[in-house]
XYZ file of N, CA and C in Angstrom:
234
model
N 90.667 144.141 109.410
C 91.694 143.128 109.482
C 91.218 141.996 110.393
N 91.790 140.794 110.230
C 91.045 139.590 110.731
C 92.194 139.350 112.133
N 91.408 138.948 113.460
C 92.329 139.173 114.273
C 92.678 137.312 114.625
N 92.302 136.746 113.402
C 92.643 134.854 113.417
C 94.006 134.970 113.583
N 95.363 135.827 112.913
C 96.172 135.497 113.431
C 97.105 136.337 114.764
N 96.027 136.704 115.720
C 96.654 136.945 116.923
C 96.533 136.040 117.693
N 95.673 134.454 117.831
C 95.139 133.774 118.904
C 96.215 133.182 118.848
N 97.674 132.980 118.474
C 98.790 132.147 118.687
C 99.240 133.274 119.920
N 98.981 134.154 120.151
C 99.858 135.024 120.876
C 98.791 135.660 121.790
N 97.498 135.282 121.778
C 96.548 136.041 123.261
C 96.919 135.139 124.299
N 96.753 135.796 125.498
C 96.946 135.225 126.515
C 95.251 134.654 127.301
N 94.611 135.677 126.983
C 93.377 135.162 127.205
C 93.415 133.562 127.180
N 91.599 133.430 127.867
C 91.603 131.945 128.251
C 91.217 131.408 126.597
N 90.842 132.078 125.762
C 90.693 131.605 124.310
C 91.868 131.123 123.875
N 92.684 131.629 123.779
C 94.215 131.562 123.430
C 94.790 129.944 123.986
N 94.718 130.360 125.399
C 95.041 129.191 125.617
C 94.433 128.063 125.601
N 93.027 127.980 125.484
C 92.436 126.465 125.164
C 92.628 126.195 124.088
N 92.962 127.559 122.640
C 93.527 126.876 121.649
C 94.778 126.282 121.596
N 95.675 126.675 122.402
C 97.254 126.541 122.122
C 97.015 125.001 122.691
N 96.162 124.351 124.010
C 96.916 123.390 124.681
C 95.785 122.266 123.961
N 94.524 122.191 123.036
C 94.140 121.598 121.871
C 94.878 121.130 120.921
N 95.735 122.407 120.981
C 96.893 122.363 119.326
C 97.779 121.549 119.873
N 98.400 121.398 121.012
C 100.124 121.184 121.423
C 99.230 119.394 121.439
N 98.082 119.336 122.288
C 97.360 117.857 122.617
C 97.753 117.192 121.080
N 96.602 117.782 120.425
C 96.459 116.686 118.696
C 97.760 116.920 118.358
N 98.790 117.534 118.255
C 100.704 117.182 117.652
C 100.911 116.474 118.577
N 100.930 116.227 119.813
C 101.339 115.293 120.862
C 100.914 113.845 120.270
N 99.917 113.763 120.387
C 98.736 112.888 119.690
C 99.391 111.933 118.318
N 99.723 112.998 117.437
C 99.942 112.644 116.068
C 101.436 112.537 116.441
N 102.343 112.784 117.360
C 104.164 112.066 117.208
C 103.450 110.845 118.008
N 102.804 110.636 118.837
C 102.878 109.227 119.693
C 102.309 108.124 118.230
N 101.720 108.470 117.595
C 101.088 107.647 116.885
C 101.993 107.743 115.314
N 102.642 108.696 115.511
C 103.851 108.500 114.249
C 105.096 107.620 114.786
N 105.541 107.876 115.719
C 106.187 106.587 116.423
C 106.052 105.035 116.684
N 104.386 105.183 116.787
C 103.865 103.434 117.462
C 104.441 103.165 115.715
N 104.052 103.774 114.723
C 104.027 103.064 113.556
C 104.955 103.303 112.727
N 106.207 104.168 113.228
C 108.037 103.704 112.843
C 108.011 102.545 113.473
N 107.869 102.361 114.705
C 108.659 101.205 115.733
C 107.601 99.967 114.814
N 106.303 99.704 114.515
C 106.005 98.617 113.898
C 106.358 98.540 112.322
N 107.162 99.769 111.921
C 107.601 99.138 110.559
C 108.997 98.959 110.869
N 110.233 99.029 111.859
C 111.195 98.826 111.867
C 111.214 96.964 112.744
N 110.230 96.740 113.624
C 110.309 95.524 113.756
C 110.091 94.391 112.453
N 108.952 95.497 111.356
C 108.726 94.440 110.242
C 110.445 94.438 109.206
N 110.979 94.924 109.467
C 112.215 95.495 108.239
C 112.996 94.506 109.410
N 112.656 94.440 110.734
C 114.331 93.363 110.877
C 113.997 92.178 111.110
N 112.330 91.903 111.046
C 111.994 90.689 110.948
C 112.945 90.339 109.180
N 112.282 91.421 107.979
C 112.768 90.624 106.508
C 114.045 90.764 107.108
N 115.124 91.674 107.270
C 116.716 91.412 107.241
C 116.815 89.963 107.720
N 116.349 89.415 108.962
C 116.621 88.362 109.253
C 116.448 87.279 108.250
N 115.240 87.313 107.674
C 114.842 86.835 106.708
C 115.875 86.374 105.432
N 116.791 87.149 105.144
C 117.966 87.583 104.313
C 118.994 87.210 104.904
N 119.507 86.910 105.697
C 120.728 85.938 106.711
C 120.433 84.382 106.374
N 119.126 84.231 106.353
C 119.125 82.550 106.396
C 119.528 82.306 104.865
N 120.332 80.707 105.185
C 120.408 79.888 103.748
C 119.308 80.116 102.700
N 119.715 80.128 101.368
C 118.699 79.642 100.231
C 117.840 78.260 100.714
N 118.423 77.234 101.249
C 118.128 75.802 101.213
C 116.727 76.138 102.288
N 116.939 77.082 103.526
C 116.234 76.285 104.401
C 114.533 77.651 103.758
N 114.621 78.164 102.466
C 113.756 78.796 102.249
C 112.510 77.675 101.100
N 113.471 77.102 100.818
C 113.255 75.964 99.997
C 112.532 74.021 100.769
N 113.055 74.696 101.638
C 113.303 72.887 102.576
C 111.441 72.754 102.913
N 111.019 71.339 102.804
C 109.785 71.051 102.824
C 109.454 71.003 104.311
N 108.127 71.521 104.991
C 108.324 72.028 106.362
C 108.455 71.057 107.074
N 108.630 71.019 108.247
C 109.143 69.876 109.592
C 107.642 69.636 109.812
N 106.619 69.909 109.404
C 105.021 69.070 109.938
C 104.928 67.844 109.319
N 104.683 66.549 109.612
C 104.096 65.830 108.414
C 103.169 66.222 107.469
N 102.108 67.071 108.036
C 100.734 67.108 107.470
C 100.742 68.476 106.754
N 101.655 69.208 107.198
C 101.749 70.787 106.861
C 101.760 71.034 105.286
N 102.256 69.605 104.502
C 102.173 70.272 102.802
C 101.236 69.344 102.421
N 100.228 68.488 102.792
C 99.170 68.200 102.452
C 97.846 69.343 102.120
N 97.509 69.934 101.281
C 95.822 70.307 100.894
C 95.243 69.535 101.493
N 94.116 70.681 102.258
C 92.808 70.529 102.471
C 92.269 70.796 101.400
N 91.094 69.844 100.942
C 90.566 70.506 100.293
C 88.884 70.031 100.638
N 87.751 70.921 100.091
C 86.626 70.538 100.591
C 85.963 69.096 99.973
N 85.166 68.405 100.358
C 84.396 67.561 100.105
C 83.282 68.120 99.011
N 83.195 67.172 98.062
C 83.065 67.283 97.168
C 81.155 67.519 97.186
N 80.790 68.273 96.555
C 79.187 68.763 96.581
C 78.850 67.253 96.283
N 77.019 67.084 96.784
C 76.746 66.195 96.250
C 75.557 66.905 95.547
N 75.183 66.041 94.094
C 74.775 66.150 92.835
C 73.094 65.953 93.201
């Protein structure tokens, strides 16, 4: 019989460098499942906000002068 599933329950120092490896990388993986709820819930109330404003001002030509002008490149020479 394979004794792989007693090391959840030795007390030995094996046991425990596995258990506090294991508890580290899940620690690990909620901090980093969190950073990236909290950056998709800032992106979801950035759009809601998005969804409050008028039709008009989604439409309205921007406040730069220059902002709806193309760049465009100079033309190769031949």
């Amino acid at each position: 019989m394979s004794d792989n599933g007693k090391l959840y329950y030795e007390t030995d120092r094996r046991g425990q460098i596995f258990n506090f490896v294991l508890s580290e990388m899940l620690r690990g993986g909620l901090y980093a499942a969190l950073f990236l709820l909290s950056i998709v819930a800032v992106l979801y109330a950035i759009w809601g906000l998005g969804l409050l404003l008028p039709e008009d001002s989604k439409t309205a030509p921007p406040p730069m002068p220059f902002s709806a002008v193309q760049i465009a490149a100079p033309a190769a020479k031949a």
